[in-house]
Structure formats: structure tokens, C-alpha cells
Tab-separated table of C-alpha atoms in Angstrom:
chain	number	residue	atom	x	y	z
H	1	UNK	CA	107.306	95.587	97.699
H	2	UNK	CA	109.863	92.831	97.203
H	3	UNK	CA	107.027	90.300	97.262
H	4	UNK	CA	105.328	92.073	94.364
H	5	UNK	CA	108.515	92.189	92.316
H	6	UNK	CA	109.255	88.541	92.979
H	7	UNK	CA	105.850	86.923	92.572
H	8	UNK	CA	103.424	89.098	90.601
H	9	UNK	CA	103.678	88.421	86.868
H	10	UNK	CA	102.207	91.307	84.869
H	11	UNK	CA	101.110	89.180	81.899
H	12	UNK	CA	99.272	86.711	84.133
H	13	UNK	CA	97.697	89.545	86.103
H	14	UNK	CA	96.480	91.237	82.908
H	15	UNK	CA	95.055	87.978	81.538
H	16	UNK	CA	93.237	87.269	84.803
H	17	UNK	CA	91.918	90.840	84.911
H	18	UNK	CA	90.413	90.421	81.444
H	19	UNK	CA	88.822	87.068	82.264
H	20	UNK	CA	87.489	88.422	85.563
H	21	UNK	CA	85.976	91.412	83.776
H	22	UNK	CA	84.187	89.109	81.338
H	23	UNK	CA	82.920	86.876	84.152
H	24	UNK	CA	81.641	89.834	86.156
H	25	UNK	CA	79.937	91.692	83.327
H	26	UNK	CA	78.748	89.051	80.890
H	27	UNK	CA	78.052	85.842	82.809
H	28	UNK	CA	75.211	85.245	85.262
H	29	UNK	CA	77.393	84.031	88.121
H	30	UNK	CA	77.802	84.977	91.752
H	31	UNK	CA	80.612	87.530	92.087
H	32	UNK	CA	81.855	86.022	95.353
H	33	UNK	CA	83.623	83.247	93.431
H	34	UNK	CA	85.643	85.543	91.159
H	35	UNK	CA	88.705	85.764	93.495
H	36	UNK	CA	88.832	81.969	93.770
H	37	UNK	CA	88.526	81.598	90.001
H	38	UNK	CA	91.317	84.162	89.486
H	39	UNK	CA	93.556	82.368	92.006
H	40	UNK	CA	93.210	79.070	90.151
H	41	UNK	CA	93.377	80.655	86.703
H	42	UNK	CA	96.479	82.645	87.666
H	43	UNK	CA	98.248	79.467	88.781
H	44	UNK	CA	97.246	77.740	85.532
H	45	UNK	CA	98.404	80.645	83.351
H	46	UNK	CA	101.753	80.922	85.131
H	47	UNK	CA	102.426	77.186	84.814
H	48	UNK	CA	101.450	77.397	81.142
H	49	UNK	CA	103.716	80.408	80.511
H	50	UNK	CA	106.607	78.527	82.166
H	51	UNK	CA	106.395	75.531	79.805
H	52	UNK	CA	104.293	73.422	82.168
H	53	UNK	CA	106.941	73.436	84.897
H	54	UNK	CA	105.238	73.086	88.269
H	55	UNK	CA	107.252	74.466	91.168
H	56	UNK	CA	106.195	76.267	94.324
H	57	UNK	CA	107.451	79.720	93.200
H	58	UNK	CA	105.633	79.370	89.876
H	59	UNK	CA	102.383	78.352	91.587
H	60	UNK	CA	102.671	81.137	94.175
H	61	UNK	CA	103.456	83.663	91.462
H	62	UNK	CA	100.387	82.664	89.519
H	63	UNK	CA	98.158	82.709	92.567
H	64	UNK	CA	99.462	86.110	93.665
H	65	UNK	CA	98.998	87.481	90.159
H	66	UNK	CA	95.445	86.167	89.950
H	67	UNK	CA	94.511	87.688	93.285
H	68	UNK	CA	96.314	90.917	92.393
H	69	UNK	CA	94.044	91.243	89.366
H	70	UNK	CA	91.010	91.410	91.676
H	71	UNK	CA	92.834	93.955	93.823
H	72	UNK	CA	93.622	96.095	90.785
H	73	UNK	CA	89.969	95.894	89.771
H	74	UNK	CA	88.889	97.193	93.168
H	75	UNK	CA	91.581	99.889	93.142
H	76	UNK	CA	90.384	101.210	89.785
H	77	UNK	CA	86.776	100.986	90.918
H	78	UNK	CA	87.435	102.950	94.110
H	79	UNK	CA	89.623	105.606	92.479
H	80	UNK	CA	87.142	106.295	89.691
H	81	UNK	CA	84.107	106.299	91.980
H	82	UNK	CA	82.192	109.560	91.726
H	83	UNK	CA	80.889	110.718	95.066
H	84	UNK	CA	77.372	112.081	95.126
H	85	UNK	CA	77.367	115.737	96.035
H	86	UNK	CA	75.268	116.274	99.120
H	87	UNK	CA	73.248	119.467	99.448
């Protein structure tokens, strides 16, 4: 849990989640590239939010936040999944 507190930035994760949702639902792309796009976009957003300072913790924080957005998407998807009732 210390890793999450240290590296995951909620604002970056939320921004990546929104962009990933748009990519998945409104663009004709292959979904297998969404985690890679979120990794790169998360790093970009975190560098941007830190006044263009590029350091290893800032890059790792952005990457972790971008990937966490795909994990949150899957968590929500799995928790809200309605199981078919078998007869």
C-alpha cells in the first residue's frame, strides 16, 4: 500500500481513466493498446502537472497512475458484472 500512496496520483489516474473510456467506447482502435497509451499518457500528465520537471519519481508516478486507471476500469467492470442466472 505504500507504493500506491507514494506513486499513484489521483488526478492523473482520473484523467487517464476518462481518456481511456473515450478511446474504448468512441474510437475504432484495438483495445490491446489502451494500457500502453495510458502508461505514456500518465507519464506525460504527471510531468505536465509538475511544471515540466522530469525526474524518475515523477515518471514512475505517472506511469503507475496511468496503469492504475486501467486496473480501476477492470475492477469496476468486474464488480458491476451481472451474472446470468442458470436454471
